[in-house]
GROMACS .gro file of C-alpha atoms in nm:
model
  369
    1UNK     CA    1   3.253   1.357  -3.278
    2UNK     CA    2   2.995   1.157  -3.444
    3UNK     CA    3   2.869   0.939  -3.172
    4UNK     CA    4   2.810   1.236  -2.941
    5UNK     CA    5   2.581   1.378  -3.180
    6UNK     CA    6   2.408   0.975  -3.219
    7UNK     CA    7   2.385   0.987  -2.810
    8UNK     CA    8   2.168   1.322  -2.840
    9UNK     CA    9   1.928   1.194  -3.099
   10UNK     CA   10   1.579   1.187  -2.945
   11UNK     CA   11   1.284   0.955  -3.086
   12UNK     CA   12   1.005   1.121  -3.238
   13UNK     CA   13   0.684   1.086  -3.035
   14UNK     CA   14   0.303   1.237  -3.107
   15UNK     CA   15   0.126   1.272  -2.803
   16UNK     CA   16  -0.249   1.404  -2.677
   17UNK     CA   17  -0.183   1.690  -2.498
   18UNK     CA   18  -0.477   1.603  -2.252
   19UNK     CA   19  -0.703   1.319  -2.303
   20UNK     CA   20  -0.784   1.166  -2.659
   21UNK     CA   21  -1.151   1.150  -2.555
   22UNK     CA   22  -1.320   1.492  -2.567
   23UNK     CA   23  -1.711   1.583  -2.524
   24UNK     CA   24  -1.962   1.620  -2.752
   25UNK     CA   25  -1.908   2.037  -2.858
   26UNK     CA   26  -1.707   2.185  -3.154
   27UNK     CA   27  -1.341   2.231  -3.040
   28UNK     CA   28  -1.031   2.146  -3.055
   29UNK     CA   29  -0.729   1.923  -2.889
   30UNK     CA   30  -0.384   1.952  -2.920
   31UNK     CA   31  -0.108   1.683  -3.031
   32UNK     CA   32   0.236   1.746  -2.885
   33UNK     CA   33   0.533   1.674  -3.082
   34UNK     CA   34   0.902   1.565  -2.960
   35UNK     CA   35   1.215   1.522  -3.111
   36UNK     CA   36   1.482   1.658  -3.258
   37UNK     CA   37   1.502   2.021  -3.390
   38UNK     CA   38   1.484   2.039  -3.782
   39UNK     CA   39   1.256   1.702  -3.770
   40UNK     CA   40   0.987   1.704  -4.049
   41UNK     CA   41   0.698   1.581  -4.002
   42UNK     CA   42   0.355   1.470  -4.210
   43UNK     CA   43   0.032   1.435  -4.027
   44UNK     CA   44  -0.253   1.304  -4.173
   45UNK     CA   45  -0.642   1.227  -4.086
   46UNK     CA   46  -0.668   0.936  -4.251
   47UNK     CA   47  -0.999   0.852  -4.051
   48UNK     CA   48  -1.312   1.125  -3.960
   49UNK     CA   49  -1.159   1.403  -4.215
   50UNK     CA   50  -1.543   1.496  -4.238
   51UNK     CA   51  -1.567   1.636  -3.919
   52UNK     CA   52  -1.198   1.722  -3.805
   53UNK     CA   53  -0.935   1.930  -3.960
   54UNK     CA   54  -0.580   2.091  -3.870
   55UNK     CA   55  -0.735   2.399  -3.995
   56UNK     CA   56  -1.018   2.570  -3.796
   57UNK     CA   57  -1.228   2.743  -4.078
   58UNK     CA   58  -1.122   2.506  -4.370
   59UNK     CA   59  -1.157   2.152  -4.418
   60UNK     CA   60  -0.747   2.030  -4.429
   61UNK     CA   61  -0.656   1.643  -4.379
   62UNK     CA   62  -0.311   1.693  -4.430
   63UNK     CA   63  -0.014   1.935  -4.275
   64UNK     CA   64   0.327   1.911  -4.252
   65UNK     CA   65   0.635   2.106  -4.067
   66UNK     CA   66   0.944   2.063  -3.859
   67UNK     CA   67   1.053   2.077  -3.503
   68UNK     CA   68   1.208   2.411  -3.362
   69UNK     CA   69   1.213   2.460  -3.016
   70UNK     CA   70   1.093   2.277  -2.680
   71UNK     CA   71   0.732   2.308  -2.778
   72UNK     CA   72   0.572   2.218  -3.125
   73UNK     CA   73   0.177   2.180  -3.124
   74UNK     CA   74  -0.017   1.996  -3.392
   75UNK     CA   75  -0.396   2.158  -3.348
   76UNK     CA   76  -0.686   1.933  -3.416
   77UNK     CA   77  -1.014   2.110  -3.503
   78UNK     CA   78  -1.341   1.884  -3.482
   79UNK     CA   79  -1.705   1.975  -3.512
   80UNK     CA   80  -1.994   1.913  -3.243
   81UNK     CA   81  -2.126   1.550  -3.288
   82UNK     CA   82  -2.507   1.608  -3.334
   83UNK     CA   83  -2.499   1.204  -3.373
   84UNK     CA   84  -2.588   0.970  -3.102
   85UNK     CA   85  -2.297   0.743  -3.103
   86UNK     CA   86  -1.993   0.810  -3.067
   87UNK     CA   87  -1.719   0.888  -3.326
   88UNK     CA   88  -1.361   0.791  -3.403
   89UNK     CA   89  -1.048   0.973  -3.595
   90UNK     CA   90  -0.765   0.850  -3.712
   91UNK     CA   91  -0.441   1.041  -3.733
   92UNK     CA   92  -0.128   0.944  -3.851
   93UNK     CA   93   0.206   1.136  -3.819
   94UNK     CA   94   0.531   0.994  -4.013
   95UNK     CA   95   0.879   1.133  -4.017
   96UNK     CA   96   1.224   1.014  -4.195
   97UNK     CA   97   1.331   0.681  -4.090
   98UNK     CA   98   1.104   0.679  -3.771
   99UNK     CA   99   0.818   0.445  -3.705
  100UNK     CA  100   0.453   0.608  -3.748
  101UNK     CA  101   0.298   0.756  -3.489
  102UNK     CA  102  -0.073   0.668  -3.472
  103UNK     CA  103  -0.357   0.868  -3.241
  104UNK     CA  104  -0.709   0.824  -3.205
  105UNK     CA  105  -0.934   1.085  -3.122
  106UNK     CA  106  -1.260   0.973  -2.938
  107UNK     CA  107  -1.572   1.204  -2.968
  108UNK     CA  108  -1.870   1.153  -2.750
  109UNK     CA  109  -2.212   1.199  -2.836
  110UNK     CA  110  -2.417   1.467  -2.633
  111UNK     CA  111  -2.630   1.229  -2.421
  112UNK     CA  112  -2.387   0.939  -2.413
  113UNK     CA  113  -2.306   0.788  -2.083
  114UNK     CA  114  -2.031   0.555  -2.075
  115UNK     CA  115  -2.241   0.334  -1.794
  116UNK     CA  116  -2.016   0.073  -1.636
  117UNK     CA  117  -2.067  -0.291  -1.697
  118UNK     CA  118  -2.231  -0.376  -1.377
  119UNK     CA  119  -2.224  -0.715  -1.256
  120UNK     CA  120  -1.980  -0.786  -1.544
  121UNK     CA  121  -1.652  -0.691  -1.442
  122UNK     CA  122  -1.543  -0.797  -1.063
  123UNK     CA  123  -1.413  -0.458  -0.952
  124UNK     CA  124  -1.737  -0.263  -0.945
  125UNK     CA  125  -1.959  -0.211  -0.685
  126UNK     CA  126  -2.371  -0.295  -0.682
  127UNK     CA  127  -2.526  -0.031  -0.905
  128UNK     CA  128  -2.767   0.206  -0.613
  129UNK     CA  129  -2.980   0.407  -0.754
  130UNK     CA  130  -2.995   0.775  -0.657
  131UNK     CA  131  -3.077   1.089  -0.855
  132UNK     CA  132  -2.750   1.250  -0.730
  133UNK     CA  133  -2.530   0.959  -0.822
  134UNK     CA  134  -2.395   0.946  -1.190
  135UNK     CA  135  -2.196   0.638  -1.305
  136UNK     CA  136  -1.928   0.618  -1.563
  137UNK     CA  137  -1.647   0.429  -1.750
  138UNK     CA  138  -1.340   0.588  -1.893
  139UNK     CA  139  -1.184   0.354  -2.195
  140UNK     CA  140  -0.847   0.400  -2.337
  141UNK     CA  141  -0.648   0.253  -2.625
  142UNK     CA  142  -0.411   0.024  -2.518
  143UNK     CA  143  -0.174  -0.167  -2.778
  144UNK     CA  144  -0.389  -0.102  -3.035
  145UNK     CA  145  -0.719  -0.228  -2.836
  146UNK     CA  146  -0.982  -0.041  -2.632
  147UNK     CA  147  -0.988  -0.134  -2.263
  148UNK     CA  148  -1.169   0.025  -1.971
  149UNK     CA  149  -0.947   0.247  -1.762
  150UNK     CA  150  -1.218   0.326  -1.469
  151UNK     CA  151  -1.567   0.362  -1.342
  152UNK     CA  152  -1.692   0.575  -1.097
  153UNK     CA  153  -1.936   0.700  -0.914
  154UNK     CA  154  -2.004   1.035  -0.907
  155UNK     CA  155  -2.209   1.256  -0.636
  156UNK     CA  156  -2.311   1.601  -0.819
  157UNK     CA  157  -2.402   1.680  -0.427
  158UNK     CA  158  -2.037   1.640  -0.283
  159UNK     CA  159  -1.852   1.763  -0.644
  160UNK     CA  160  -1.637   1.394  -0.563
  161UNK     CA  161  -1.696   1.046  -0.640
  162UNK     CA  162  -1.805   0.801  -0.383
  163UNK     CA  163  -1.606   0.523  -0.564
  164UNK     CA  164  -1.346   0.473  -0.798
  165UNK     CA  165  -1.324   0.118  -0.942
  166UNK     CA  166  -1.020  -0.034  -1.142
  167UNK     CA  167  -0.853  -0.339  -1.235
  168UNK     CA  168  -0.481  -0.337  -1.183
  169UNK     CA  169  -0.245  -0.539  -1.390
  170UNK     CA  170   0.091  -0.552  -1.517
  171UNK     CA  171  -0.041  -0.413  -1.891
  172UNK     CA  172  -0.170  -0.055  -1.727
  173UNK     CA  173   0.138   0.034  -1.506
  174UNK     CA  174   0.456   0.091  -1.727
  175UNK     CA  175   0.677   0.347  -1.703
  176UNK     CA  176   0.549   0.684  -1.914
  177UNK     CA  177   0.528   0.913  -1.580
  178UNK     CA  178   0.268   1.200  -1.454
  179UNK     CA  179   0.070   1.389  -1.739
  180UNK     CA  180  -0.011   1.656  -1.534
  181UNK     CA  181  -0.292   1.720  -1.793
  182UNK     CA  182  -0.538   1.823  -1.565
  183UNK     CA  183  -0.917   1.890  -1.720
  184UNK     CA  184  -1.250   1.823  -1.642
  185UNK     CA  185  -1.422   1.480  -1.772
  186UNK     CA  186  -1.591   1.490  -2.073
  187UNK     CA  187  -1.851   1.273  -1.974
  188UNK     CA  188  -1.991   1.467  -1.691
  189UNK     CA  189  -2.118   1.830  -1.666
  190UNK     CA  190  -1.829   2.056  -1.614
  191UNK     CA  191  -2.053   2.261  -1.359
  192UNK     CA  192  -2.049   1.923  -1.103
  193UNK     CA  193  -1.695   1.913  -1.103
  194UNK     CA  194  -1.450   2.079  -0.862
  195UNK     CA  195  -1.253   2.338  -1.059
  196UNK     CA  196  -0.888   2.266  -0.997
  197UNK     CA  197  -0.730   2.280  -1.323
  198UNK     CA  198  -0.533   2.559  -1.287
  199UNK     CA  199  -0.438   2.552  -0.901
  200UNK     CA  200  -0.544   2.334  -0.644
  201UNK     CA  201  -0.835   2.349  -0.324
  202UNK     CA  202  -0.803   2.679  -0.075
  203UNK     CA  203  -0.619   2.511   0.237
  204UNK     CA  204  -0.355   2.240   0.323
  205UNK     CA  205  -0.550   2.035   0.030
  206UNK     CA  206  -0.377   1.881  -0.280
  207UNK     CA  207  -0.578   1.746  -0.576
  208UNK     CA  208  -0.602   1.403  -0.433
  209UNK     CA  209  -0.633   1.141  -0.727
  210UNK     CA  210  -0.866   0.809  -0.626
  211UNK     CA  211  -0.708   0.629  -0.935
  212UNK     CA  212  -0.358   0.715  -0.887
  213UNK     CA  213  -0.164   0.852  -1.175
  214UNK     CA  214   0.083   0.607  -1.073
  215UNK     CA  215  -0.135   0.296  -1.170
  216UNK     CA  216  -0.187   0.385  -1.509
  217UNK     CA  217   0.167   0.486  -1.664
  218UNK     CA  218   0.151   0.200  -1.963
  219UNK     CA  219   0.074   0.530  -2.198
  220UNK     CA  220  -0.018   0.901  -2.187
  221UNK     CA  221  -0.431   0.860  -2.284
  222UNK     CA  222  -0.452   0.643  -1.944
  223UNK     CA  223  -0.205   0.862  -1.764
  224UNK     CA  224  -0.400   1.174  -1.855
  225UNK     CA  225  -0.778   1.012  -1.757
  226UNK     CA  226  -0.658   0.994  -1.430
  227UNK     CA  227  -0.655   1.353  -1.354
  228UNK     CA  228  -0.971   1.441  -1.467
  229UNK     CA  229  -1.165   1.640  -1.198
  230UNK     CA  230  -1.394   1.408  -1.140
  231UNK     CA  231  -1.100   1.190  -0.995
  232UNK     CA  232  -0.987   1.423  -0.720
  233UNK     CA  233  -1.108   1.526  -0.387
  234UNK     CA  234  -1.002   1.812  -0.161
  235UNK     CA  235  -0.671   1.548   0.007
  236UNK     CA  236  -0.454   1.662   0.295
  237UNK     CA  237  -0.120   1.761   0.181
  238UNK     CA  238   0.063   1.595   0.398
  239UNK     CA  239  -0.181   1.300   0.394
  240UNK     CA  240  -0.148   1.249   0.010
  241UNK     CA  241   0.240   1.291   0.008
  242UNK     CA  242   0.275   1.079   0.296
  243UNK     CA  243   0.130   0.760   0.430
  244UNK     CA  244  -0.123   0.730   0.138
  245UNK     CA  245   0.129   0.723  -0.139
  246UNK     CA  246   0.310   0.493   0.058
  247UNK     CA  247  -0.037   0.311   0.066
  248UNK     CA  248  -0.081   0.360  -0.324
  249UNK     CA  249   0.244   0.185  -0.391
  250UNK     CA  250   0.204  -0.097  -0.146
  251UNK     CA  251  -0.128  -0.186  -0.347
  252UNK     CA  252   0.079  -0.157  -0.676
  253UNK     CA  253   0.333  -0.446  -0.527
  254UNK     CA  254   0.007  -0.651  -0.500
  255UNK     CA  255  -0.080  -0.665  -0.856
  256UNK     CA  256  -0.050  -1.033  -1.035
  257UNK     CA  257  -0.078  -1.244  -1.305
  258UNK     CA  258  -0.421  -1.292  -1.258
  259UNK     CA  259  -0.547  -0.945  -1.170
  260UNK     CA  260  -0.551  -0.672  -0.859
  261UNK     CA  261  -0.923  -0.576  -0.836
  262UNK     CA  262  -0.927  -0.217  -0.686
  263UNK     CA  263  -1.230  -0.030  -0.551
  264UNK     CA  264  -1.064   0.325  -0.405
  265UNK     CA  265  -1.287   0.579  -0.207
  266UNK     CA  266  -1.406   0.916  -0.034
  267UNK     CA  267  -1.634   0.878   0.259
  268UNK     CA  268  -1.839   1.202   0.400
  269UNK     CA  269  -1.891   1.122   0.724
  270UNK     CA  270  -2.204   1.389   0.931
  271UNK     CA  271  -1.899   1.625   1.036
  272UNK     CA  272  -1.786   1.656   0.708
  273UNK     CA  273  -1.652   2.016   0.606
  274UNK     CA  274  -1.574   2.240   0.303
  275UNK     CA  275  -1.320   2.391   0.117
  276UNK     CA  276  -1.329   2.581  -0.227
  277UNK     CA  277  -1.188   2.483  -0.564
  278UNK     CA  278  -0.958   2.671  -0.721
  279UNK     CA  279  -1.251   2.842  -0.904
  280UNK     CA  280  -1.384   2.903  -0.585
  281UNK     CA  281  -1.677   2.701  -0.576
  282UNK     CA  282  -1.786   2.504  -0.223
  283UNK     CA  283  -1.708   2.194  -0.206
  284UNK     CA  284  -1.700   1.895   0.057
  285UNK     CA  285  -1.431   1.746   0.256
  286UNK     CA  286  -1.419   1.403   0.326
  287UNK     CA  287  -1.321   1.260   0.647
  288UNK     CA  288  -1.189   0.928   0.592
  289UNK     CA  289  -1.067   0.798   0.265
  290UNK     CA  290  -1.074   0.362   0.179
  291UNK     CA  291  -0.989   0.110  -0.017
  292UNK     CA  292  -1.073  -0.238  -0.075
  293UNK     CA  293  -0.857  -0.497  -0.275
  294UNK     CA  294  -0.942  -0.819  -0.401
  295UNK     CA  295  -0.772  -1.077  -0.593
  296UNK     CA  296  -0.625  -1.442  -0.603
  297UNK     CA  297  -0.421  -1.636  -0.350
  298UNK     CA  298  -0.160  -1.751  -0.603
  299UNK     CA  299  -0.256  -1.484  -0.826
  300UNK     CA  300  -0.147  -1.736  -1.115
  301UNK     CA  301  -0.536  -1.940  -1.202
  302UNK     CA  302  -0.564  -1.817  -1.469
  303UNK     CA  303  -0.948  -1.818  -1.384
  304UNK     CA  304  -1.234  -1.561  -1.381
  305UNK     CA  305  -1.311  -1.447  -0.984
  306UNK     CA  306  -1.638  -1.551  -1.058
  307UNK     CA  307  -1.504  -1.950  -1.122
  308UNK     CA  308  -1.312  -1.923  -0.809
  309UNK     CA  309  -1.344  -2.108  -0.455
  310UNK     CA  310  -1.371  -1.870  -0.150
  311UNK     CA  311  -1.019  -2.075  -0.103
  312UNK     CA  312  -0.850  -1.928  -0.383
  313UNK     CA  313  -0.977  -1.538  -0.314
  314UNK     CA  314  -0.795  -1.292  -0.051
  315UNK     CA  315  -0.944  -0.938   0.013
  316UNK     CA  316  -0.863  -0.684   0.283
  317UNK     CA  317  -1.014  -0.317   0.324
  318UNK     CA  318  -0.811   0.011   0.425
  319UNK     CA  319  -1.027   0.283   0.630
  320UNK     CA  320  -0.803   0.598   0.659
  321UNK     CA  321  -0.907   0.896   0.854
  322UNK     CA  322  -0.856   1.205   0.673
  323UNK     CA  323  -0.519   1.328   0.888
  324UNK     CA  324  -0.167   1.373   0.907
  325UNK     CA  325  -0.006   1.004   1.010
  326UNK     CA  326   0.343   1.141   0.954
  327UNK     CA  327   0.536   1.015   0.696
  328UNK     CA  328   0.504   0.653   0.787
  329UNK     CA  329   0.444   0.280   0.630
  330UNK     CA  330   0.053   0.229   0.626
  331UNK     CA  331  -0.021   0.109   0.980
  332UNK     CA  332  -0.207  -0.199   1.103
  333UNK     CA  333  -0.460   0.003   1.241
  334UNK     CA  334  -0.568   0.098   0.942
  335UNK     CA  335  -0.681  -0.281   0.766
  336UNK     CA  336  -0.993  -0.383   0.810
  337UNK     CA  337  -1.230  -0.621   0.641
  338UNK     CA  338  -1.411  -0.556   0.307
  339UNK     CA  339  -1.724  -0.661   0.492
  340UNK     CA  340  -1.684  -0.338   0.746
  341UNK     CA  341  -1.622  -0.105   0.473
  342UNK     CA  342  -1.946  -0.211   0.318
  343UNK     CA  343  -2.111  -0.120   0.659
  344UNK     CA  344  -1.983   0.193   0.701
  345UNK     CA  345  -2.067   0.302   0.366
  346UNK     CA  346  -2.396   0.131   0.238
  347UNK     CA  347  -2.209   0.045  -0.041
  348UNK     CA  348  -2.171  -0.366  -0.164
  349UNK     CA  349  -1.830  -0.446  -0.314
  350UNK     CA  350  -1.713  -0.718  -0.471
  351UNK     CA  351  -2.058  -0.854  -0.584
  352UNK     CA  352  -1.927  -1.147  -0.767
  353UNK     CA  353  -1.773  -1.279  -0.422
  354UNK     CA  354  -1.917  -1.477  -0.103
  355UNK     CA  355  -1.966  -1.274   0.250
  356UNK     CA  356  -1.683  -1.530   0.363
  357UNK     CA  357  -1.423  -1.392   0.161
  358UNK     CA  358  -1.559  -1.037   0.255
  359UNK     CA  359  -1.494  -1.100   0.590
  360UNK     CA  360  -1.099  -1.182   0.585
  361UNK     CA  361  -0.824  -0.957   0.698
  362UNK     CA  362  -0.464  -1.066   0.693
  363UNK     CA  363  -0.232  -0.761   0.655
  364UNK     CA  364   0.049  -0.951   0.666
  365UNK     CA  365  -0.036  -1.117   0.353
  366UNK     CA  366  -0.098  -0.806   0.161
  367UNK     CA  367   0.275  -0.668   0.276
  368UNK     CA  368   0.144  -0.500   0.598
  369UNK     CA  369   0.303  -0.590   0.943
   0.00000   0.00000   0.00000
């Protein structure tokens, strides 16, 4: 009857098929469209029709059709931005009796950066200079505002970042599940990135993410900026599907009101080895993998980390050798204190923070026995 057919209904939805943030050259990005069969649809550019179209020779703003079949693609066509800022379109989609669907489409301009607010937010590291070393932010729309996703620091050397900085709060997790939409960053040269978009590293390696996809489910744009290349490091299989994602999720339960300040990382220690991307490019192994966490006691101040007393601040560090632990709750013996993971990797976290708060370790208190 009727209310079998009202049970199968499905809700229109207009998604990026990778990120909505694409480089500087002329291309194009796809919008993926769900619902039900024999849904029409009208999409429109109703911002940056001067330099993108849904037709790839002609300039067209507007295009409409209807759903048939699992898969219905929207194509977005935009030129190279000879500009140097970047540039923003605006595309709405409506069908019958459904709310609009707006996307953004972010182009960057060819020497644009992204550099992270250093010394301004609490989750990044001290800036160190180093010719090898490039530094950047990934932003995202997020209920109709642009927030940063993550910074990171990237080593053209190792074809990894060092460092992977995020905040973590209740706002970025939600509930829209993996992407998969695996591509290379936009803001770095393609040719320093490992090439794993199509399969994974030769070996026993998955594509280990450093901001995990988990973390950032509140919508698809942050879901998908988390498995950029530049995010993933040659990870033992049985490391990554085991005691680390047990680790991942245990960090997760720490988030609060306030927030979960997040600094995740791959360390190349002198015995480091290699592996090849799925392109078949060398590229290092690390041999331990870290993390250090910072936040508030209470997690409910309200305050800035930078207006609080050493009192009100808890931070631990997590120094994982780059093995099999079985498929086991993360283990006392691997907490540590901030303070030694700054020691073992030259790097200096938490700059907005006092050595004594650097120097605690209670794994009990993070959910760690």
């Amino acid at each position: 009857g009727d209310s079998g057919e009202e049970q199968t209904k499905k809700p229109f939805e207009a998604l990026w098929k990778l990120s909505s943030t694409v480089g500087y050259e002329k291309s194009q990005a796809d919008i993926l469209l769900n619902g039900n069969e024999g849904t029409e649809w009208t999409a429109q550019i109703v911002e940056g029709a001067t330099w993108c179209s849904f037709h790839y020779q002609r300039s067209e703003s507007t295009q409409t059709g209807m759903l048939s079949g699992p898969l219905n693609v929207l194509y977005v066509y935009y030129a190279a931005n000879s500009g140097a800022e970047q540039r923003e379109a605006k595309i709405k989609i409506t069908t019958a009796g459904q709310p609009e669907q707006v996307l953004y489409l972010t182009q960057l301009a060819r020497e644009q950066q992204n550099l992270p607010a250093f010394g301004l937010w609490p989750e990044l590291p001290s800036e160190k200079a180093d010719a090898n070393y490039q530094y950047v932010t990934h932003y995202a729309k997020l209920n109709d505002k642009t927030v940063r996703n993550f910074s990171l620091c990237f080593d053209k050397t190792k074809r990894a970042a060092l460092w992977v900085a995020y905040p973590i709060h209740k706002s970025y997790v939600g509930s829209v599940g993996r992407t998969d939409a695996w591509a290379f960053d936009p803001v770095l040269s393609s040719g320093w990135q490992p090439d794993c978009i199509a399969r994974s590293y030769r070996g026993n390696y998955d594509r280990g993410h450093q901001i995990p996809s988990g973390d950032r489910q509140a919508n698809a744009e942050l879901n998908a900026q988390t498995f950029y290349m530049s995010n993933m490091t040659p990870q033992l299989d049985r490391l990554n599907q085991d005691m680390w994602a047990k680790l991942e999720t245990g960090v997760r339960q720490n988030s609060c009101s306030d927030t979960l300040f997040v600094v995740t990382g791959a360390y190349f220690g002198p015995n480091a080895g290699t592996t090849t991307d799925g392109a078949g490019n060398t590229v290092a192994v690390p041999t331990h993998y870290y993390k250090v966490l910072l936040r508030t006691k209470t997690g409910t101040t309200g305050k800035a980390v930078k207006n609080c007393s050493d009192l009100e601040l808890k931070s631990i560090g997590f120094w994982v050798e780059h093995r099999s632990y079985g498929n086991v709750a993360p283990p006392r013996s691997i907490c540590t204190t901030v303070a030694d993971i700054e020691a073992k990797t030259k790097f200096t976290f938490f700059p907005q923070v006092s050595d004594a708060v650097k120097k605690q370790s209670d794994p009990s208190s993070w959910g760690i026995n």
